[in-house]
């Protein structure tokens, strides 16, 4: 039994053993100095058994908890063996800025070579003095996180400005949303459609077995800060809880002025904290998370408990809810979110009021050789380089064409304001765009009725493009963090199909400000020594049977 500490000052695994309970939210908590062991295991989170990637024997991976200012030392041990999925691995710490530790950002081809099977690598970094909130971790190696390498990460702030709004904020109030597939992800052609929705690792698929759903326990009269994390690969979710409103107070690790809504749409990679007041009758209530994309019966609703979990008041009967979906609802609008501190974006309060202005007009077409979709920008398709961009910089390369032969790379000076515009109507959208190493101000959110906001735009690290051709989104950030950083669509297959650009900030300062450990230098030689057979992924067509 692994004993891990928590903010409650008790070893959670021992506590669970004594109580005889087995729930994701109590059993799976790690501190910042921890080990993540990656293995393959047969799991059936929705009742359909398949081989998957688990972290410390679990999917989703264990919650990592820290306190503002903590340093992280996370040793990733790769024991992956299943050839139907990627066996090398990496871990990206989504939303953490990695100042001074660009090498620990986890994006293969940019910041590191992957961790080879039967090897380990320790990521050491800090959230700094400023970062707190809701984050997550996941593989950044090809399509790997869709097969299971993903989990939540929370940095608690003892001086949270909104702590007077809630009574409970712990491992029991972390909610993860994930799409799930019955086939190993590399074997699914085109843009995959989810077969089920998992809430805290449990769900059902249409016409599947009546397996247990996740239970979210509350006590009447208490206020709960729920931390909602989208671990999704290929879809967004419309999320709500019957009979309860959601008071949103955090967006992607950034405190926001509280706003009360009935439902919110959360895109892949995004996070929200909301306060739920358990002020309703003691009963069971449906937690609903409807995917925008998926198999036809999955996106149709909630029949048979699909796309659902249960909010259960203490004292309520052990039964399925009889509640109805909220119909007359207030939906969260990104454009109305306001930062709680320092609301002004960088640059001048005018269109194009930045040092550098970039428009990313991606075009979807088909790779004639493979028949797979691909995204082009400036008639180029991003291909992850075999030698990581950071390693090239440390070896003396400077020019964009040296750093990234296939794709689009922007080398920009330090402390400059970058304005990035992505037009609407790009095929297969909306596209949740994620920037590594920074937060950005969304000076123009998707929606033709949303006007540019140069005074109080929300700050976050994932925002979605518009589906309307005559619309656009615009973000701004400052190049105050030297290193190569990805900006990409967080729909995983879109990322792998080329919807990616790289920004290199202050290339001449990268080596001095990001000293790499010896173990990092060993990653590429170890991986390069693998045989083609050890790197190859086996494509499968047959499926295991439901359990």
XYZ file of C-alpha atoms in Angstrom:
547
model
C 0.000 0.000 0.000
C 1.363 3.414 -0.954
C 1.043 6.010 1.783
C 0.671 9.546 0.491
C 0.080 12.717 2.440
C -2.674 15.240 1.893
C -3.725 18.675 3.031
C -5.837 17.000 5.688
C -2.692 15.806 7.473
C -3.642 12.137 7.146
C -2.365 9.329 4.949
C -5.204 8.960 2.481
C -4.572 5.349 1.476
C -4.536 4.248 5.118
C -7.665 6.321 5.816
C -9.453 4.666 2.907
C -8.389 1.213 4.039
C -9.702 1.833 7.528
C -13.058 3.057 6.256
C -13.367 0.288 3.691
C -14.233 2.725 0.887
C -12.711 3.003 -2.548
C -13.327 6.278 -4.318
C -11.211 8.231 -6.757
C -11.359 11.425 -4.737
C -10.040 9.960 -1.484
C -7.656 7.278 -2.635
C -5.663 9.167 -5.218
C -3.799 12.109 -3.767
C -0.089 12.811 -4.138
C 2.182 15.552 -2.839
C 4.543 17.569 -5.091
C 7.436 15.169 -4.370
C 6.019 11.969 -5.870
C 6.422 9.157 -8.348
C 4.150 8.536 -11.329
C 4.493 4.984 -12.591
C 3.105 4.378 -16.083
C 1.835 0.899 -16.899
C -0.653 -0.797 -19.196
C -3.674 -2.417 -17.623
C -7.076 -3.777 -18.599
C -9.717 -1.333 -17.384
C -13.457 -0.893 -17.994
C -14.364 2.627 -16.839
C -17.648 2.532 -18.777
C -18.196 -1.232 -18.657
C -16.219 -1.983 -21.827
C -12.876 -3.633 -21.134
C -9.749 -2.626 -23.020
C -6.049 -2.175 -22.434
C -5.160 1.381 -21.461
C -2.449 3.474 -19.841
C -2.794 3.936 -16.103
C -0.825 6.135 -13.722
C -0.019 4.442 -10.410
C -2.642 1.885 -11.395
C -5.415 4.434 -11.926
C -7.288 6.307 -14.616
C -7.504 9.222 -14.413
C -4.112 9.529 -12.778
C -3.847 10.572 -9.129
C -4.586 14.108 -8.047
C -1.380 16.013 -7.295
C -1.894 18.618 -4.567
C 0.455 21.470 -3.697
C 0.430 24.787 -1.897
C 1.335 28.077 -3.549
C 5.120 28.424 -3.704
C 5.842 24.689 -3.477
C 8.513 23.101 -5.620
C 7.722 19.943 -7.584
C 9.899 16.842 -7.933
C 7.929 14.249 -9.871
C 9.691 11.094 -10.992
C 8.012 9.511 -14.017
C 8.740 5.786 -14.298
C 7.909 4.325 -17.718
C 6.869 0.672 -17.598
C 4.655 0.747 -20.707
C 4.651 -2.448 -22.781
C 1.498 -2.518 -24.948
C 2.497 -2.089 -28.630
C -0.997 -0.899 -29.631
C -0.248 2.427 -27.906
C 2.804 4.650 -27.651
C 5.315 3.117 -25.259
C 7.705 6.045 -24.896
C 6.169 8.884 -22.889
C 6.349 12.439 -21.595
C 4.373 14.562 -19.143
C 3.247 18.154 -19.709
C 2.198 20.194 -16.669
C -0.673 22.052 -18.244
C -0.960 25.689 -17.185
C 2.316 25.894 -15.260
C 4.655 28.510 -16.685
C 7.939 26.589 -16.227
C 9.968 29.762 -15.774
C 13.603 28.735 -15.827
C 12.646 25.100 -16.517
C 11.595 25.118 -20.165
C 13.114 21.631 -20.398
C 10.391 20.363 -17.999
C 7.426 21.517 -20.104
C 7.071 18.011 -21.499
C 6.303 18.678 -25.170
C 8.283 16.131 -27.176
C 10.012 17.569 -30.218
C 10.061 20.987 -28.579
C 11.247 20.674 -24.978
C 12.513 17.093 -24.698
C 12.915 13.653 -26.188
C 10.443 11.135 -24.760
C 11.118 8.903 -21.778
C 11.910 5.468 -23.174
C 10.314 2.280 -21.818
C 12.088 0.842 -18.765
C 13.545 4.253 -17.941
C 12.558 7.124 -15.685
C 12.934 10.876 -15.637
C 12.403 13.392 -12.853
C 10.644 16.666 -13.596
C 11.652 19.414 -11.164
C 9.947 22.800 -11.347
C 7.973 25.303 -9.328
C 4.659 27.039 -9.675
C 6.501 30.177 -8.591
C 5.259 32.731 -6.111
C 2.264 33.679 -8.237
C 0.698 30.511 -9.655
C -2.196 28.909 -7.822
C -5.421 27.329 -8.972
C -6.585 24.354 -11.011
C -4.255 22.642 -13.479
C -3.627 19.163 -14.866
C -0.952 16.933 -16.300
C -0.958 14.760 -19.400
C 1.258 13.123 -21.962
C 2.546 15.368 -24.726
C 3.788 12.516 -26.890
C 1.725 11.903 -30.020
C -1.806 10.660 -29.156
C -0.905 9.133 -25.818
C -2.998 10.999 -23.290
C -6.216 9.862 -24.983
C -5.343 6.308 -23.923
C -5.112 7.318 -20.263
C -2.011 9.332 -19.298
C -3.789 12.293 -17.689
C -4.758 13.556 -14.253
C -5.600 16.677 -12.203
C -3.215 18.991 -10.345
C -4.264 21.662 -7.838
C -2.155 24.398 -6.224
C -3.990 25.761 -3.193
C -3.636 29.384 -2.144
C -3.864 29.938 1.644
C -4.716 33.560 0.875
C -7.323 32.860 -1.800
C -9.359 36.086 -2.144
C -12.586 34.081 -2.546
C -12.158 31.701 0.418
C -15.020 33.418 2.251
C -17.378 32.114 -0.454
C -16.955 28.394 0.312
C -16.566 25.937 3.184
C -15.055 22.907 1.444
C -12.172 22.780 -1.066
C -10.273 19.495 -1.056
C -9.768 16.289 -3.038
C -13.470 15.499 -2.789
C -14.367 18.581 -4.848
C -12.177 17.905 -7.890
C -14.268 16.904 -10.932
C -12.640 15.551 -14.074
C -14.353 15.186 -17.449
C -12.900 12.880 -20.087
C -13.870 11.320 -23.388
C -13.286 7.581 -23.738
C -12.755 5.240 -26.658
C -13.072 1.466 -26.984
C -10.152 1.212 -29.409
C -6.538 2.259 -28.777
C -6.368 5.804 -30.021
C -3.630 5.337 -32.664
C -5.872 2.804 -34.449
C -8.773 5.230 -34.937
C -8.600 6.931 -38.364
C -9.620 10.519 -39.038
C -11.033 12.619 -36.212
C -12.251 10.151 -33.543
C -15.713 10.281 -31.985
C -15.951 9.549 -28.248
C -17.896 6.458 -27.222
C -18.537 7.547 -23.639
C -18.095 10.406 -21.184
C -16.240 9.754 -17.937
C -16.811 11.914 -14.868
C -14.135 11.225 -12.257
C -13.196 8.150 -14.232
C -16.620 6.515 -14.483
C -19.366 6.540 -17.101
C -21.633 4.515 -19.335
C -21.855 4.119 -23.086
C -25.147 3.977 -25.024
C -26.793 0.571 -24.819
C -23.986 -0.608 -22.526
C -24.123 -2.201 -19.079
C -25.587 -0.372 -16.104
C -22.232 0.144 -14.345
C -21.748 2.424 -11.346
C -21.540 6.169 -11.895
C -19.399 8.563 -9.900
C -20.990 9.919 -6.729
C -20.301 13.498 -5.629
C -21.171 13.774 -1.941
C -22.361 17.012 -0.295
C -23.963 18.012 2.979
C -26.918 20.362 3.128
C -25.986 23.848 4.297
C -22.366 23.740 3.145
C -20.769 25.584 0.231
C -18.363 23.680 -2.003
C -15.614 24.914 -4.300
C -15.665 22.434 -7.162
C -12.662 22.380 -9.483
C -13.807 21.243 -12.924
C -11.049 19.947 -15.208
C -11.500 18.931 -18.829
C -9.104 16.071 -19.547
C -10.799 15.635 -22.932
C -9.053 14.771 -26.171
C -11.611 15.477 -28.863
C -14.659 17.315 -27.534
C -16.102 20.065 -25.368
C -18.821 19.586 -22.764
C -21.948 21.429 -21.694
C -21.815 21.010 -17.924
C -24.416 21.604 -15.224
C -25.940 20.179 -12.052
C -29.709 19.871 -11.804
C -31.333 22.266 -9.349
C -28.136 24.173 -8.562
C -26.397 27.253 -9.853
C -22.646 27.541 -10.345
C -20.776 30.599 -9.076
C -17.649 30.719 -11.259
C -14.585 32.155 -9.462
C -11.576 30.816 -11.383
C -10.658 30.272 -15.015
C -7.545 28.264 -15.967
C -5.666 29.144 -12.782
C -6.762 32.801 -12.830
C -9.112 34.299 -10.228
C -12.133 35.939 -11.811
C -14.870 38.207 -10.517
C -17.653 35.832 -9.365
C -20.449 35.250 -11.842
C -23.473 32.984 -11.336
C -24.606 30.666 -14.150
C -26.672 27.518 -14.624
C -24.354 25.815 -17.111
C -20.998 26.298 -18.750
C -19.253 24.991 -21.824
C -15.785 23.692 -21.087
C -13.329 22.964 -23.894
C -10.460 20.473 -23.895
C -7.754 21.602 -21.498
C -9.830 24.271 -19.761
C -10.542 24.463 -16.031
C -13.136 26.302 -13.958
C -13.709 26.630 -10.238
C -17.286 27.185 -9.191
C -18.990 27.433 -5.823
C -22.055 25.256 -5.298
C -24.357 26.068 -2.399
C -25.882 22.804 -1.146
C -29.138 24.524 -0.257
C -31.655 22.226 -1.964
C -33.770 19.411 -0.566
C -31.860 16.359 0.634
C -31.965 14.197 -2.476
C -30.002 12.986 -5.503
C -29.368 15.298 -8.472
C -27.974 14.564 -11.909
C -24.560 15.977 -12.808
C -24.704 16.418 -16.587
C -21.842 16.703 -19.077
C -23.059 16.575 -22.664
C -20.321 16.250 -25.314
C -20.405 18.362 -28.459
C -18.835 15.527 -30.469
C -19.330 11.802 -30.143
C -21.139 8.751 -31.404
C -24.737 9.644 -32.408
C -26.426 8.164 -29.341
C -23.849 9.706 -27.011
C -24.499 13.293 -28.094
C -28.273 12.758 -28.053
C -28.712 13.209 -24.304
C -28.579 11.298 -21.032
C -30.624 8.146 -21.560
C -29.517 5.274 -19.364
C -27.225 7.494 -17.299
C -24.775 8.331 -20.083
C -22.876 11.641 -19.772
C -23.777 11.721 -16.082
C -22.740 11.453 -12.452
C -24.783 11.840 -9.264
C -24.717 14.673 -6.729
C -25.862 13.025 -3.497
C -26.807 14.911 -0.357
C -25.915 13.291 2.933
C -29.020 11.403 4.064
C -30.422 10.927 0.567
C -31.478 7.427 -0.546
C -29.042 5.318 -2.557
C -30.892 5.640 -5.842
C -30.726 7.340 -9.206
C -31.919 10.959 -9.329
C -35.359 11.842 -10.622
C -34.415 15.451 -11.402
C -34.906 17.247 -14.700
C -32.378 19.082 -16.832
C -32.298 22.859 -16.439
C -34.073 24.362 -19.454
C -34.314 28.111 -18.824
C -30.657 28.530 -18.180
C -27.977 31.166 -17.889
C -24.959 29.977 -19.870
C -21.463 31.184 -18.982
C -20.099 33.665 -21.525
C -16.311 33.901 -21.694
C -16.475 37.529 -22.838
C -18.182 38.496 -19.565
C -15.492 37.022 -17.322
C -13.312 39.664 -15.642
C -9.948 39.083 -13.913
C -10.096 39.622 -10.156
C -6.658 41.297 -10.126
C -4.742 43.451 -12.622
C -7.395 43.349 -15.340
C -5.542 45.323 -18.023
C -4.083 43.331 -20.925
C -0.604 44.053 -22.277
C -0.192 46.483 -25.159
C -2.171 49.521 -26.213
C -5.993 49.552 -25.945
C -6.528 49.508 -29.705
C -6.777 46.897 -32.440
C -3.288 45.757 -33.344
C -1.853 47.594 -30.342
C 0.989 45.119 -29.858
C 4.644 44.901 -30.837
C 3.996 41.936 -33.117
C 0.690 40.940 -34.734
C 0.195 37.425 -36.093
C -2.791 35.896 -37.903
C -3.058 32.110 -37.924
C -5.327 31.048 -40.764
C -5.114 27.271 -40.658
C -6.511 25.301 -43.596
C -7.655 21.685 -43.339
C -6.865 19.294 -46.147
C -5.772 15.673 -46.582
C -2.311 14.162 -46.577
C -2.310 12.300 -49.868
C 0.262 9.768 -48.672
C -1.625 8.619 -45.564
C -5.174 9.695 -46.323
C -5.253 11.365 -42.897
C -6.403 14.962 -42.296
C -3.790 17.660 -41.880
C -3.800 21.362 -41.065
C -1.659 23.763 -43.069
C -0.492 27.267 -42.204
C 1.324 29.294 -44.847
C 1.259 26.079 -46.912
C 3.359 24.341 -44.226
C 2.426 21.406 -41.981
C 3.951 21.140 -38.532
C 5.941 17.971 -37.973
C 7.588 17.452 -34.575
C 11.354 17.545 -35.181
C 13.354 14.465 -34.213
C 15.790 16.729 -32.366
C 13.941 18.895 -29.841
C 13.950 22.619 -30.550
C 15.386 23.342 -27.101
C 18.292 20.983 -27.764
C 18.952 22.726 -31.081
C 19.053 26.099 -29.308
C 21.445 24.747 -26.687
C 23.596 23.421 -29.540
C 23.852 26.870 -31.118
C 21.033 26.992 -33.671
C 19.192 30.314 -33.877
C 17.414 30.770 -37.213
C 13.741 29.623 -37.454
C 14.428 27.374 -40.438
C 17.139 25.608 -38.418
C 14.941 25.200 -35.372
C 11.840 23.930 -37.170
C 12.305 22.772 -40.774
C 8.688 21.652 -41.146
C 6.200 24.105 -39.689
C 5.820 27.662 -38.520
C 8.116 29.108 -35.850
C 8.204 32.721 -34.671
C 11.361 33.936 -32.966
C 10.520 37.021 -30.912
C 12.519 39.323 -28.624
C 12.056 39.471 -24.885
C 9.351 41.520 -23.162
C 7.381 42.221 -26.320
C 3.608 42.104 -26.653
C 2.348 39.518 -29.141
C -1.180 39.705 -30.543
C -2.437 36.498 -32.174
C -5.650 36.398 -34.191
C -7.273 33.167 -35.343
C -10.094 33.600 -37.887
C -13.394 31.798 -37.398
C -14.794 29.100 -39.604
C -11.727 26.832 -39.654
C -12.980 23.349 -40.528
C -13.632 20.817 -37.743
C -13.940 23.598 -35.148
C -14.293 25.113 -32.700
C -10.615 24.716 -31.849
C -9.458 25.193 -28.235
C -6.120 26.983 -28.604
C -3.595 26.451 -25.792
C -0.395 28.416 -25.205
C 2.434 26.842 -23.204
C 4.523 28.825 -20.732
C 2.124 31.768 -20.453
C -1.365 32.929 -19.738
C -2.918 35.273 -22.269
C -5.589 37.947 -22.309
C -8.549 37.113 -24.564
C -9.110 40.573 -26.011
C -11.687 39.161 -28.451
C -13.706 36.043 -27.576
C -15.555 33.913 -30.112
C -18.989 35.260 -31.052
C -19.909 37.951 -33.580
C -21.678 39.947 -30.873
C -18.546 40.069 -28.721
C -16.601 43.272 -29.190
C -12.855 43.583 -28.495
C -12.132 44.278 -24.830
C -8.912 46.158 -24.133
C -9.719 46.993 -20.507
C -10.834 43.864 -18.617
C -10.442 40.744 -20.804
C -10.304 37.374 -19.092
C -6.879 35.761 -18.710
C -6.489 32.039 -19.302
C -4.406 29.514 -21.254
C -7.060 27.862 -23.472
C -9.668 29.681 -25.554
C -11.781 28.360 -28.399
C -12.067 29.669 -31.936
C -15.349 30.663 -33.538
C -17.237 28.456 -35.950
C -18.510 31.503 -37.846
C -16.558 32.503 -40.941
C -16.974 36.237 -40.350
C -15.753 36.075 -36.759
C -12.372 35.700 -35.014
C -10.607 35.434 -31.669
C -7.629 37.516 -30.533
C -5.250 36.893 -27.648
C -2.324 38.869 -26.243
C 0.669 37.812 -24.181
C 4.113 39.103 -23.254
C 7.338 37.296 -24.182
C 8.748 37.404 -20.661
C 9.626 33.693 -20.429
C 12.619 32.701 -22.605
C 12.323 29.423 -24.439
C 10.452 27.569 -27.175
C 6.713 27.335 -26.443
C 3.883 25.650 -28.311
C 0.597 27.269 -29.317
C -1.724 24.530 -30.560
C -5.236 23.209 -30.812
C -5.919 21.034 -27.767
C -8.033 18.562 -29.707
C -5.320 15.933 -29.731
C -5.796 14.628 -33.254
C -5.857 18.220 -34.549
C -2.582 18.898 -32.772
C -1.038 15.794 -34.292
C -2.464 16.814 -37.679
C -0.490 20.054 -37.642
C -2.593 22.738 -35.930
C 0.523 24.011 -34.187
C 2.929 26.934 -34.165
C 6.003 27.544 -32.002
C 7.043 30.815 -30.390
C 10.657 31.129 -29.287
C 11.092 33.964 -26.803
C 14.517 35.624 -26.471
C 16.464 32.830 -28.108
C 19.836 34.193 -26.948
C 18.882 33.926 -23.259
C 17.381 30.450 -23.367
C 20.510 28.506 -22.396
C 21.507 30.806 -19.550
C 18.050 30.959 -18.004
C 17.076 27.303 -18.500
C 19.970 25.122 -17.287
C 19.150 21.494 -18.017
C 19.892 18.514 -15.743
C 22.210 15.723 -16.855
C 19.286 13.300 -17.029
C 17.628 15.509 -19.638
C 20.720 15.224 -21.840
C 20.406 11.441 -21.655
C 16.816 11.283 -22.948
C 17.611 11.633 -26.659
C 20.493 9.131 -26.837
C 18.445 6.532 -24.949
C 15.429 7.037 -27.204
C 17.501 7.101 -30.387
C 18.996 3.727 -29.405
C 15.572 2.065 -29.493
C 14.891 -0.159 -32.475
C 12.169 0.681 -34.983
C 10.139 -2.222 -33.586
C 10.333 -0.706 -30.084
C 9.006 2.620 -31.404
C 6.369 1.163 -33.728
C 2.682 1.249 -32.794
C 0.603 -1.739 -33.868
C -2.694 -0.839 -35.539
C -5.577 -3.047 -34.419
C -9.082 -3.636 -35.727
C -10.514 -6.246 -33.350
C -12.017 -5.127 -30.050
C -12.371 -6.783 -26.645
C -15.834 -7.616 -25.412
C -17.813 -5.668 -22.803
C -17.596 -6.941 -19.248
